Short mmCIF file of C-alpha atoms in Angstrom, two decimals:
data_model
loop_
_atom_site.label_atom_id
_atom_site.label_comp_id
_atom_site.label_asym_id
_atom_site.label_seq_id
_atom_site.Cartn_x
_atom_site.Cartn_y
_atom_site.Cartn_z
CA MET A 1 -6.03 -37.73 -14.33
CA ASP A 2 -7.01 -34.73 -16.46
CA ARG A 3 -8.79 -31.69 -15.09
CA ILE A 4 -12.32 -32.70 -16.07
CA HIS A 5 -12.09 -36.12 -14.47
CA GLY A 6 -10.49 -34.60 -11.41
CA MET A 7 -13.40 -32.17 -11.02
CA CYS A 8 -15.97 -34.97 -11.31
CA CYS A 9 -14.12 -36.98 -8.69
CA LEU A 10 -14.25 -34.09 -6.27
CA LEU A 11 -17.96 -33.66 -6.86
CA VAL A 12 -18.62 -37.33 -6.27
CA THR A 13 -16.65 -37.03 -3.04
CA PHE A 14 -18.91 -34.13 -2.05
CA LEU A 15 -22.24 -35.83 -2.58
CA CYS A 16 -21.29 -39.43 -1.87
CA CYS A 17 -19.57 -38.63 1.37
CA VAL A 18 -17.53 -41.66 2.38
CA VAL A 19 -17.77 -41.63 6.15
CA PRO A 20 -15.98 -43.84 8.66
CA SER A 21 -18.11 -46.29 10.55
CA ALA A 22 -17.67 -47.49 14.10
CA GLY A 23 -16.30 -50.78 12.80
CA ASP A 24 -13.24 -51.59 10.81
CA HIS A 25 -14.74 -50.82 7.41
CA ARG A 26 -16.32 -47.86 5.66
CA SER A 27 -19.77 -47.98 4.13
CA VAL A 28 -21.90 -45.70 1.98
CA LEU A 29 -25.68 -45.80 1.76
CA TRP A 30 -27.13 -44.52 -1.52
CA ARG A 31 -30.53 -42.89 -1.42
CA GLY A 32 -32.87 -41.00 -3.74
CA GLY A 33 -32.14 -42.93 -6.91
CA SER A 34 -29.01 -43.20 -8.95
CA ILE A 35 -26.55 -40.34 -9.15
CA ALA A 36 -24.96 -39.56 -12.47
CA VAL A 37 -22.59 -36.95 -13.82
CA GLU A 38 -24.01 -34.57 -16.41
CA ALA A 39 -22.06 -33.29 -19.39
CA ALA A 40 -18.45 -32.71 -18.41
CA ALA A 41 -18.65 -29.01 -19.28
CA ASP A 42 -21.28 -28.41 -16.60
CA HIS A 43 -19.37 -30.01 -13.73
CA VAL A 44 -22.55 -30.74 -11.76
CA LEU A 45 -24.25 -33.78 -10.26
CA VAL A 46 -27.88 -34.53 -10.99
CA SER A 47 -30.41 -37.13 -9.92
CA PRO A 48 -33.03 -38.51 -12.32
CA SER A 49 -35.61 -38.54 -9.51
CA GLY A 50 -35.04 -34.87 -8.76
CA GLY A 51 -33.41 -35.31 -5.36
CA PHE A 52 -30.49 -37.05 -3.74
CA SER A 53 -28.83 -37.53 -0.39
CA CYS A 54 -26.05 -39.57 1.08
CA GLY A 55 -25.10 -40.54 4.56
CA PHE A 56 -23.93 -43.15 6.99
CA TYR A 57 -26.19 -45.45 8.96
CA LYS A 58 -25.55 -47.42 12.12
CA VAL A 59 -28.18 -50.10 12.29
CA ALA A 60 -30.79 -49.53 15.03
CA THR A 61 -29.02 -46.47 16.44
CA ASN A 62 -28.83 -43.33 14.33
CA ALA A 63 -28.31 -41.95 10.86
CA TYR A 64 -26.78 -38.73 9.60
CA THR A 65 -27.38 -37.51 6.06
CA PHE A 66 -26.15 -34.66 3.92
CA ALA A 67 -29.14 -34.06 1.67
CA VAL A 68 -31.12 -31.60 -0.42
CA CYS A 69 -34.42 -30.79 1.27
CA SER A 70 -36.74 -28.04 -0.06
CA ASN A 71 -33.93 -26.99 -2.40
CA ILE A 72 -31.64 -26.37 0.60
CA LEU A 73 -28.51 -28.36 1.35
CA ASN A 74 -28.75 -29.48 4.97
CA LEU A 75 -27.52 -31.92 7.55
CA MET A 76 -30.19 -34.20 8.99
CA TYR A 77 -30.44 -36.63 11.84
CA ASP A 78 -32.70 -39.44 10.63
CA GLY A 79 -32.78 -42.00 13.41
CA PRO A 80 -35.08 -44.93 14.09
CA GLU A 81 -37.35 -42.82 16.33
CA ILE A 82 -37.11 -39.20 15.16
CA SER A 83 -35.65 -37.08 12.38
CA SER A 84 -34.68 -33.40 12.39
CA ASN A 85 -32.50 -30.93 10.53
CA TYR A 86 -29.71 -29.26 12.48
CA TRP A 87 -27.68 -27.42 9.79
CA PRO A 88 -28.20 -24.72 8.77
CA SER A 89 -29.61 -23.43 12.04
CA PRO A 90 -33.19 -24.69 12.50
CA PHE A 91 -33.94 -21.61 14.59
CA ASN A 92 -33.72 -19.38 11.52
CA LYS A 93 -35.62 -19.06 8.27
CA TRP A 94 -33.74 -19.96 5.12
CA TRP A 95 -33.14 -16.30 4.26
CA GLU A 96 -31.75 -15.69 7.75
CA ASN A 97 -29.23 -18.45 7.03
CA ASN A 98 -28.20 -16.65 3.82
CA ARG A 99 -29.73 -19.40 1.69
CA THR A 100 -32.37 -19.33 -1.03
CA ALA A 101 -35.05 -21.93 -1.70
CA TYR A 102 -35.94 -20.40 -5.06
CA ASN A 103 -33.75 -22.56 -7.25
CA SER A 104 -34.40 -25.64 -9.33
CA SER A 105 -30.89 -26.70 -10.26
CA ARG A 106 -29.95 -28.35 -6.94
CA HIS A 107 -26.27 -28.54 -7.69
CA GLY A 108 -22.98 -27.69 -6.08
CA SER A 109 -19.34 -27.54 -7.05
CA PHE A 110 -16.09 -27.93 -5.17
CA ASP A 111 -13.00 -26.70 -7.00
CA ARG A 112 -9.32 -27.37 -6.57
CA ARG A 113 -8.75 -24.12 -4.71
CA GLY A 114 -10.88 -25.35 -1.83
CA VAL A 115 -14.02 -23.31 -2.59
CA PHE A 116 -17.48 -24.87 -2.44
CA THR A 117 -20.55 -23.19 -3.96
CA ALA A 118 -24.13 -24.44 -4.25
CA SER A 119 -27.29 -23.30 -6.01
CA ASP A 120 -28.90 -22.36 -2.68
CA GLN A 121 -26.20 -19.67 -2.23
CA LEU A 122 -24.22 -21.79 0.21
CA GLN A 123 -20.55 -20.97 -0.09
CA PHE A 124 -17.57 -21.86 2.06
CA ASN A 125 -13.88 -22.37 1.58
CA ALA A 126 -10.94 -24.09 3.20
CA SER A 127 -8.74 -22.05 5.50
CA ASP A 128 -5.84 -22.83 3.13
CA MET A 129 -7.86 -21.77 0.10
CA GLY A 130 -5.97 -21.08 -3.11
CA ASN A 131 -3.36 -23.82 -3.09
CA GLU A 132 -4.45 -26.17 -5.88
CA ARG A 133 -1.76 -28.72 -5.06
CA VAL A 134 -3.34 -29.64 -1.71
CA MET A 135 -5.51 -32.76 -1.70
CA ARG A 136 -8.84 -32.21 0.05
CA ARG A 137 -11.89 -34.25 1.05
CA LEU A 138 -15.34 -33.32 2.33
CA THR A 139 -16.52 -35.92 4.83
CA LEU A 140 -19.67 -36.51 6.84
CA ASP A 141 -18.05 -37.87 10.00
CA TYR A 142 -19.39 -40.43 12.45
CA ASP A 143 -20.42 -37.65 14.87
CA GLY A 144 -22.80 -36.09 12.32
CA ASN A 145 -20.59 -33.12 11.49
CA LEU A 146 -19.57 -32.21 7.95
CA ARG A 147 -15.88 -31.37 7.77
CA LEU A 148 -13.48 -30.31 5.05
CA TYR A 149 -10.03 -31.85 5.37
CA SER A 150 -6.75 -30.86 3.75
CA LEU A 151 -3.86 -33.30 3.52
CA ASP A 152 -0.50 -32.32 4.97
CA ALA A 153 1.63 -34.37 2.60
CA ALA A 154 4.81 -33.84 4.62
CA ALA A 155 3.28 -35.08 7.88
CA GLY A 156 0.93 -37.55 6.22
CA ARG A 157 -2.06 -36.31 8.22
CA TRP A 158 -5.41 -34.73 7.44
CA HIS A 159 -6.25 -31.37 9.01
CA VAL A 160 -9.69 -29.82 9.44
CA THR A 161 -9.91 -26.63 7.39
CA TRP A 162 -13.68 -26.07 7.61
CA VAL A 163 -16.54 -27.46 9.70
CA ALA A 164 -20.29 -27.04 9.30
CA VAL A 165 -21.35 -27.08 12.98
CA GLU A 166 -18.84 -25.24 15.14
CA ARG A 167 -20.36 -26.34 18.46
CA GLN A 168 -20.46 -30.13 18.32
CA CYS A 169 -23.22 -30.39 20.95
CA TYR A 170 -25.58 -28.70 18.48
CA VAL A 171 -25.55 -31.82 16.28
CA HIS A 172 -28.88 -33.58 16.78
CA GLY A 173 -29.09 -37.10 18.12
CA LEU A 174 -25.52 -37.04 19.36
CA CYS A 175 -26.33 -38.36 22.85
CA GLY A 176 -29.60 -40.11 22.04
CA SER A 177 -32.86 -39.77 23.95
CA TYR A 178 -32.64 -38.11 27.38
CA GLY A 179 -28.88 -37.68 26.91
CA ILE A 180 -27.22 -34.33 27.53
CA CYS A 181 -24.15 -33.09 25.66
CA SER A 182 -21.73 -30.80 27.49
CA TYR A 183 -18.08 -29.74 27.15
CA ARG A 184 -15.50 -31.22 29.57
CA PRO A 185 -13.69 -29.73 27.66
CA GLY A 186 -14.56 -31.86 24.63
CA PRO A 187 -18.14 -32.93 23.86
CA THR A 188 -19.26 -35.43 26.50
CA CYS A 189 -22.58 -37.25 26.91
CA SER A 190 -24.23 -37.79 30.28
CA CYS A 191 -27.56 -38.88 31.73
CA PRO A 192 -29.67 -36.69 34.02
CA VAL A 193 -30.35 -37.83 37.56
CA GLY A 194 -32.86 -40.68 37.66
CA TYR A 195 -31.68 -42.02 34.30
CA VAL A 196 -29.07 -44.60 33.30
CA PRO A 197 -27.30 -45.26 29.98
CA ASN A 198 -28.89 -47.72 27.59
CA ASP A 199 -25.47 -48.86 26.42
CA ALA A 200 -22.36 -47.59 28.16
CA SER A 201 -20.30 -48.47 25.07
CA ASP A 202 -22.47 -46.49 22.63
CA TRP A 203 -23.56 -43.06 23.78
CA THR A 204 -25.82 -42.54 20.73
CA LYS A 205 -28.33 -44.96 22.29
CA GLY A 206 -29.14 -42.42 24.97
CA CYS A 207 -30.55 -42.99 28.45
CA ARG A 208 -33.60 -44.56 30.09
CA ARG A 209 -35.49 -44.01 33.32
CA ALA A 210 -34.23 -45.94 36.32
CA ALA A 211 -37.76 -45.81 37.80
CA ASP A 212 -41.03 -45.17 36.02
CA VAL A 213 -43.16 -42.10 36.71
CA ARG A 214 -46.74 -42.97 37.64
CA CYS A 215 -49.01 -40.42 36.00
CA GLY A 216 -51.71 -38.89 38.18
CA SER A 217 -50.12 -39.91 41.47
CA ASP A 218 -48.66 -37.70 44.16
CA ASP A 219 -45.30 -39.41 43.76
CA VAL A 220 -44.20 -36.97 41.04
CA ASP A 221 -41.83 -34.02 41.32
CA PHE A 222 -39.46 -31.99 39.16
CA VAL A 223 -35.67 -31.76 39.18
CA GLU A 224 -34.25 -28.36 38.27
CA MET A 225 -31.61 -28.43 35.50
CA PRO A 226 -30.26 -24.88 35.00
CA HIS A 227 -28.62 -23.69 31.75
CA THR A 228 -30.00 -26.72 29.91
CA ASP A 229 -32.22 -27.30 26.91
CA PHE A 230 -33.66 -30.23 24.98
CA TRP A 231 -34.16 -28.90 21.46
CA GLY A 232 -37.57 -29.46 19.87
CA PHE A 233 -40.68 -31.48 20.70
CA ASP A 234 -42.47 -28.61 22.45
CA VAL A 235 -46.22 -28.99 22.91
CA ASN A 236 -48.71 -26.30 23.98
CA TYR A 237 -46.05 -23.58 23.98
CA THR A 238 -47.23 -20.48 25.83
CA SER A 239 -45.71 -17.17 26.83
CA GLY A 240 -46.38 -14.69 29.58
CA VAL A 241 -47.32 -17.35 32.13
CA THR A 242 -46.12 -17.89 35.67
CA PHE A 243 -43.81 -20.68 36.69
CA ASP A 244 -46.56 -22.39 38.70
CA ALA A 245 -48.91 -22.33 35.70
CA CYS A 246 -46.23 -23.87 33.49
CA ARG A 247 -45.53 -26.54 36.12
CA ARG A 248 -49.22 -27.43 36.40
CA THR A 249 -49.47 -27.75 32.60
CA CYS A 250 -46.73 -30.38 32.50
CA LEU A 251 -47.96 -32.11 35.65
CA ALA A 252 -51.45 -32.55 34.20
CA ASP A 253 -50.18 -34.06 30.92
CA CYS A 254 -49.03 -37.67 31.25
CA ASN A 255 -47.06 -37.35 27.99
CA CYS A 256 -45.06 -34.36 29.29
CA LYS A 257 -41.55 -35.50 30.20
CA ALA A 258 -40.25 -32.09 31.29
CA PHE A 259 -40.80 -28.39 30.74
CA GLY A 260 -38.53 -25.48 30.01
CA TYR A 261 -39.08 -22.06 31.54
CA ARG A 262 -37.35 -18.75 30.88
CA PRO A 263 -37.66 -16.35 33.80
CA GLY A 264 -38.41 -12.75 32.89
CA THR A 265 -40.23 -13.64 29.67
CA GLY A 266 -42.70 -16.17 31.06
CA ARG A 267 -42.09 -18.59 28.19
CA CYS A 268 -43.22 -22.14 28.90
CA TYR A 269 -42.05 -25.14 26.83
CA PRO A 270 -43.75 -28.43 27.84
CA LYS A 271 -41.88 -31.29 26.10
CA ILE A 272 -43.27 -34.67 25.07
CA ALA A 273 -39.83 -36.06 24.14
CA LEU A 274 -36.32 -35.25 25.33
CA TRP A 275 -33.76 -35.25 22.55
CA ASN A 276 -30.77 -33.08 21.67
CA GLY A 277 -29.96 -32.09 25.26
CA ARG A 278 -27.10 -29.65 25.64
CA ILE A 279 -25.31 -27.40 28.11
CA PRO A 280 -24.81 -24.44 28.08
CA ILE A 281 -27.33 -22.56 25.96
CA LYS A 282 -28.14 -18.99 25.00
CA PRO A 283 -30.51 -17.43 25.85
CA ASP A 284 -30.45 -18.99 29.29
CA GLN A 285 -33.16 -21.46 30.19
CA THR A 286 -33.91 -23.97 32.92
CA ILE A 287 -35.32 -27.45 32.30
CA TYR A 288 -37.51 -29.06 34.97
CA LEU A 289 -37.38 -32.83 34.56
CA LYS A 290 -40.34 -34.92 35.74
CA VAL A 291 -39.10 -37.63 38.12
CA PRO A 292 -40.47 -39.74 40.99
CA THR A 293 -40.40 -38.02 44.37
CA SER A 294 -37.87 -40.58 45.61
CA VAL A 295 -35.40 -39.43 42.96
CA LYS A 296 -35.92 -35.81 43.96
CA ASN A 297 -35.28 -36.66 47.61
CA LYS A 298 -31.97 -38.34 46.73
CA MET A 299 -30.76 -35.08 45.18
CA ILE A 300 -30.86 -33.16 48.45
CA ASN A 301 -27.18 -33.88 49.13
CA GLN A 302 -26.07 -33.89 45.48
CA THR A 303 -24.41 -30.94 43.76
CA SER A 304 -24.99 -32.06 40.16
CA PHE A 305 -28.04 -33.24 38.25
CA LEU A 306 -25.86 -35.17 35.74
CA LEU A 307 -24.48 -38.69 35.98
CA PHE A 308 -21.46 -39.49 33.79
CA ASP A 309 -20.41 -43.09 34.49
CA GLY A 310 -17.78 -42.93 31.74
CA HIS A 311 -20.53 -42.21 29.22
CA ALA A 312 -18.45 -40.07 26.85
CA CYS A 313 -17.16 -39.87 23.28
CA ALA A 314 -14.42 -42.35 22.45
CA THR A 315 -11.27 -40.40 21.72
CA ASP A 316 -9.80 -43.11 19.50
CA GLU A 317 -12.33 -42.29 16.79
CA ARG A 318 -10.75 -38.90 16.21
CA ASP A 319 -8.47 -39.46 13.24
CA ALA A 320 -7.84 -35.85 12.27
CA MET A 321 -6.03 -32.88 13.76
CA VAL A 322 -7.60 -29.43 13.74
CA SER A 323 -5.14 -27.10 12.07
CA THR A 324 -4.23 -23.78 13.61
CA SER A 325 -5.08 -22.07 10.34
CA TYR A 326 -8.64 -23.34 10.66
CA LEU A 327 -8.90 -22.07 14.21
CA HIS A 328 -7.68 -18.74 12.96
CA VAL A 329 -10.28 -18.64 10.20
CA ARG A 330 -13.12 -19.61 12.54
CA SER A 331 -12.22 -16.73 14.83
CA ASN A 332 -12.41 -14.20 12.02
CA THR A 333 -15.18 -12.32 13.80
CA ILE A 334 -13.05 -11.76 16.90
CA ASN A 335 -9.97 -11.00 14.80
CA PHE A 336 -11.89 -8.42 12.79
CA ILE A 337 -13.14 -6.82 16.01
CA TYR A 338 -9.56 -6.47 17.22
CA PHE A 339 -8.53 -5.17 13.80
CA TYR A 340 -11.26 -2.53 13.72
CA CYS A 341 -10.49 -1.51 17.30
CA PHE A 342 -6.85 -1.13 16.33
CA LEU A 343 -7.79 1.04 13.35
CA ALA A 344 -10.07 3.13 15.56
CA VAL A 345 -7.27 3.69 18.09
CA VAL A 346 -4.84 4.63 15.31
CA PHE A 347 -7.39 7.02 13.84
CA VAL A 348 -8.02 8.68 17.21
CA LEU A 349 -4.29 9.04 17.87
CA GLU A 350 -3.73 10.54 14.42
CA ALA A 351 -6.59 12.96 14.98
CA ILE A 352 -5.08 13.99 18.33
CA PHE A 353 -1.66 14.48 16.75
CA VAL A 354 -3.13 16.54 13.92
CA VAL A 355 -5.12 18.76 16.29
CA VAL A 356 -2.22 19.22 18.71
CA GLY A 357 0.18 19.87 15.85
CA TYR A 358 -2.16 22.39 14.29
CA LEU A 359 -2.65 24.20 17.58
CA PHE A 360 1.08 24.19 18.22
CA VAL A 361 1.95 25.54 14.79
CA PHE A 362 -0.92 28.02 14.84
CA ARG A 363 0.07 29.25 18.29
CA ALA A 364 3.72 29.41 17.29
CA ASP A 365 2.81 31.44 14.21
CA SER A 366 0.58 33.68 16.28
CA VAL A 367 3.28 34.22 18.90
CA ALA A 368 5.88 34.89 16.22
CA ALA A 369 3.59 37.28 14.40
CA GLY A 370 2.72 38.99 17.65
CA ARG A 371 6.41 39.27 18.53
CA VAL A 372 7.21 40.89 15.18
CA ARG A 373 4.21 43.15 15.52
CA ASP A 374 5.12 44.18 19.06
CA GLU A 375 8.69 44.85 18.06
CA GLY A 376 7.45 47.13 15.29
CA TYR A 377 5.06 48.99 17.55
CA SER A 378 7.50 49.24 20.46
CA LEU A 379 9.35 51.96 18.58
CA VAL A 380 6.12 53.91 18.35
CA PHE A 381 5.15 53.28 21.99
CA SER A 382 8.54 54.50 23.17
CA HIS A 383 7.58 58.06 22.14
CA PHE A 384 4.58 58.19 24.47
CA ARG A 385 3.97 57.81 28.17
CA ARG A 386 2.28 54.60 29.30
CA PHE A 387 -0.65 55.24 31.64
CA THR A 388 -2.31 52.67 33.83
CA TYR A 389 -5.99 52.01 33.52
CA ASP A 390 -6.59 53.12 37.11
CA GLU A 391 -4.86 56.44 36.43
CA LEU A 392 -7.12 57.18 33.48
CA SER A 393 -10.21 55.95 35.29
CA ASN A 394 -9.50 58.38 38.14
CA ALA A 395 -8.68 61.17 35.69
CA THR A 396 -12.03 60.77 33.89
CA SER A 397 -14.03 60.10 37.08
CA GLY A 398 -14.89 56.65 35.87
CA PHE A 399 -15.40 57.68 32.23
CA ARG A 400 -18.53 59.69 32.99
CA ASP A 401 -18.03 62.80 30.81
CA GLU A 402 -18.42 61.53 27.24
CA LEU A 403 -17.39 64.03 24.57
CA ALA A 404 -18.09 62.02 21.43
CA LYS A 405 -18.81 58.54 20.20
CA GLY A 406 -17.77 56.98 16.92
CA ALA A 407 -17.61 53.67 15.15
CA THR A 408 -14.23 52.76 16.63
CA GLY A 409 -14.82 53.95 20.20
CA SER A 410 -15.82 56.75 22.56
CA VAL A 411 -13.99 59.89 23.78
CA TYR A 412 -14.10 61.03 27.41
CA LYS A 413 -12.90 64.25 29.09
CA GLY A 414 -10.53 64.08 32.04
CA VAL A 415 -7.95 65.95 34.12
CA LEU A 416 -4.51 64.63 35.02
CA ASP A 417 -2.90 65.06 38.42
CA ASP A 418 -0.79 67.95 37.07
CA GLY A 419 -3.96 69.83 36.02
CA ARG A 420 -3.80 69.22 32.30
CA SER A 421 -7.10 68.58 30.57
CA ILE A 422 -7.10 65.46 28.44
CA ALA A 423 -9.27 63.60 26.02
CA VAL A 424 -9.25 59.84 26.49
CA LYS A 425 -10.25 57.82 23.45
CA ARG A 426 -11.30 54.23 24.20
CA LYS A 427 -10.66 51.85 21.31
CA GLN A 428 -12.62 48.64 20.88
CA ALA A 429 -10.22 46.77 18.58
CA ASP A 430 -6.52 46.15 19.23
CA GLU A 431 -5.63 46.54 15.56
CA VAL A 432 -7.34 49.93 15.34
CA PHE A 433 -5.57 51.03 18.52
CA ARG A 434 -2.11 50.07 17.26
CA SER A 435 -2.75 51.43 13.77
CA GLU A 436 -3.80 54.82 15.07
CA LEU A 437 -0.77 55.10 17.35
CA SER A 438 1.50 54.09 14.47
CA VAL A 439 0.06 56.71 12.12
CA ILE A 440 0.15 59.46 14.72
CA GLY A 441 3.70 58.55 15.73
CA ARG A 442 4.95 58.99 12.16
CA ILE A 443 3.27 62.40 11.66
CA ASN A 444 4.58 65.49 13.40
CA HIS A 445 2.65 68.66 12.63
CA MET A 446 2.03 71.82 14.62
CA ASN A 447 -1.68 71.82 13.86
CA LEU A 448 -2.29 68.24 14.94
CA VAL A 449 -3.59 67.36 18.38
CA ARG A 450 -0.71 66.19 20.55
CA ILE A 451 -0.72 62.63 21.89
CA TRP A 452 0.43 62.45 25.50
CA GLY A 453 0.27 58.74 26.12
CA PHE A 454 -1.64 55.52 25.97
CA CYS A 455 -2.89 52.63 28.08
CA SER A 456 -2.62 49.03 26.93
CA GLU A 457 -3.89 46.72 29.66
CA HIS A 458 -5.91 43.79 28.41
CA PRO A 459 -8.68 44.29 27.48
CA HIS A 460 -8.40 48.07 27.73
CA ARG A 461 -7.00 50.11 24.82
CA LEU A 462 -6.90 53.88 25.51
CA ILE A 463 -5.21 56.84 23.76
CA VAL A 464 -4.57 60.02 25.77
CA SER A 465 -4.45 63.30 23.85
CA GLU A 466 -4.69 67.00 24.71
CA TYR A 467 -8.16 68.39 25.20
CA VAL A 468 -9.24 70.90 22.51
CA GLU A 469 -11.74 73.37 23.95
CA ASN A 470 -13.18 74.44 20.62
CA GLY A 471 -13.90 70.91 19.59
CA SER A 472 -12.59 68.90 16.72
CA LEU A 473 -11.79 70.18 13.25
CA ASP A 474 -14.70 68.32 11.66
CA ARG A 475 -17.15 70.63 13.46
CA ALA A 476 -15.58 73.67 11.85
CA LEU A 477 -15.36 71.99 8.48
CA PHE A 478 -18.82 70.47 8.29
CA GLY A 479 -20.85 73.07 10.11
CA ASP A 480 -22.92 73.23 13.29
CA ASP A 481 -23.01 69.94 15.20
CA GLY A 482 -26.31 70.78 16.85
CA GLU A 483 -24.69 71.74 20.17
CA GLY A 484 -24.56 75.45 19.42
CA SER A 485 -20.76 75.78 19.19
CA GLY A 486 -21.17 78.48 16.54
CA VAL A 487 -17.79 77.75 14.89
CA VAL A 488 -18.37 77.91 11.14
CA LEU A 489 -15.53 78.46 8.66
CA ALA A 490 -15.87 79.98 5.24
CA TRP A 491 -15.46 77.70 2.24
CA ARG A 492 -12.12 79.27 1.31
CA SER A 493 -10.73 78.47 4.77
CA ARG A 494 -12.10 74.97 4.61
CA TYR A 495 -10.39 74.47 1.26
CA LYS A 496 -7.02 75.66 2.57
CA ILE A 497 -7.26 73.39 5.58
CA ALA A 498 -8.10 70.38 3.41
CA VAL A 499 -5.14 71.09 1.11
CA GLY A 500 -2.83 71.54 4.09
CA VAL A 501 -3.91 68.25 5.61
CA ALA A 502 -3.34 66.50 2.32
CA LYS A 503 0.17 67.95 2.04
CA GLY A 504 0.95 66.92 5.59
CA LEU A 505 -0.11 63.34 4.94
CA ALA A 506 1.78 63.22 1.66
#
């Protein structure tokens, strides 16, 4: 078979889904007119009547179809009593299901890599996508679910690599009227209390009342069915009402079979038909089933409102194994959450390592630089006496007599214990303190003020020098300081002093 014919065959398999029946043979029901293949280059299927669908029917029980409705590919339950769409989610609008109804082509394609695309923006792929040698089939199964199968040639078995409805109980009509689908652990049908199966060998026929409810009589009550819902067929939906008001609404309507109520929101759902029952549901809801009082009284000693009686799916109809690769693909959301959490943890750890490493290196550099700096200044400090801060505080009477104040600190007058008058200069910056000591330690001149010591106790930085009674040289150089010292040198003397200072520094 060449490539073009192979593509057409796959497309026919897609739209003419051959589904297994409950009997020994397989049957296909054609609907919506004839289906033909357009020009081979287009690789699409078209219908002369503008629409097509295909599905499998069980006479007098149910029907599942994979059809185009309102330009949207969907799965539909079309039984003898009711019909309803169940995929994509009927709770959402088409745009919330990532579909578009604004298309007129109504076509889809399924390639050899296992990728399906449709004109309504539907796209899905097999979990083993990419391997063109794998044989695949898209089948609408007997349970109403659309599945993509890949053939394991070595084992000779088909494996599910994609499924339309992940939670099987969300397929409509699965348990028939009044039936409830739950997981035990696989999908299982059961009848609520007061109901019996119509056909114990065919769970799609649903359940029926064991005793009729007489409308308008006092012999009517409700059985509470928590965490349960019957999808659809709500009448006179209201919100913000009390439970008693919702109960009275259903009690007064002879067509009301049950009502759903969500505590906290006050939402009331009176139901005129009970189809598509399922447990559990989200958000949580409780169904109150209308039954005769006698049925309610029998439930006093019962712990369950469901009756099973072997009314479950036949396991021998399952002819395919779910592959582990598919399970892995369907849990992509959880896997991605773990992946992102792992990346976040790695990022946080890297950030911690970077910060700690930076602080360690920065501190090490700072300590090393400080050690080199201290070693350089220790030679200078060794020439002077080290005073304590308390000694200088006592000598200056708490630094009360301020002689001068400059940009780098203030100068205070004091007297040592041996009677010597001192000038204590308080430095604000450590670098200025060390720099000044270093400069003074390298200069030895008879006309310079003698340094007698220092104090270096964090955060105090003090330099102790001899006290000069006539004030500092700048007063004599720059004139009267406003304090009436009267020491004013002639310009010739000022010039000689400036030259001498320059020679001393040079």
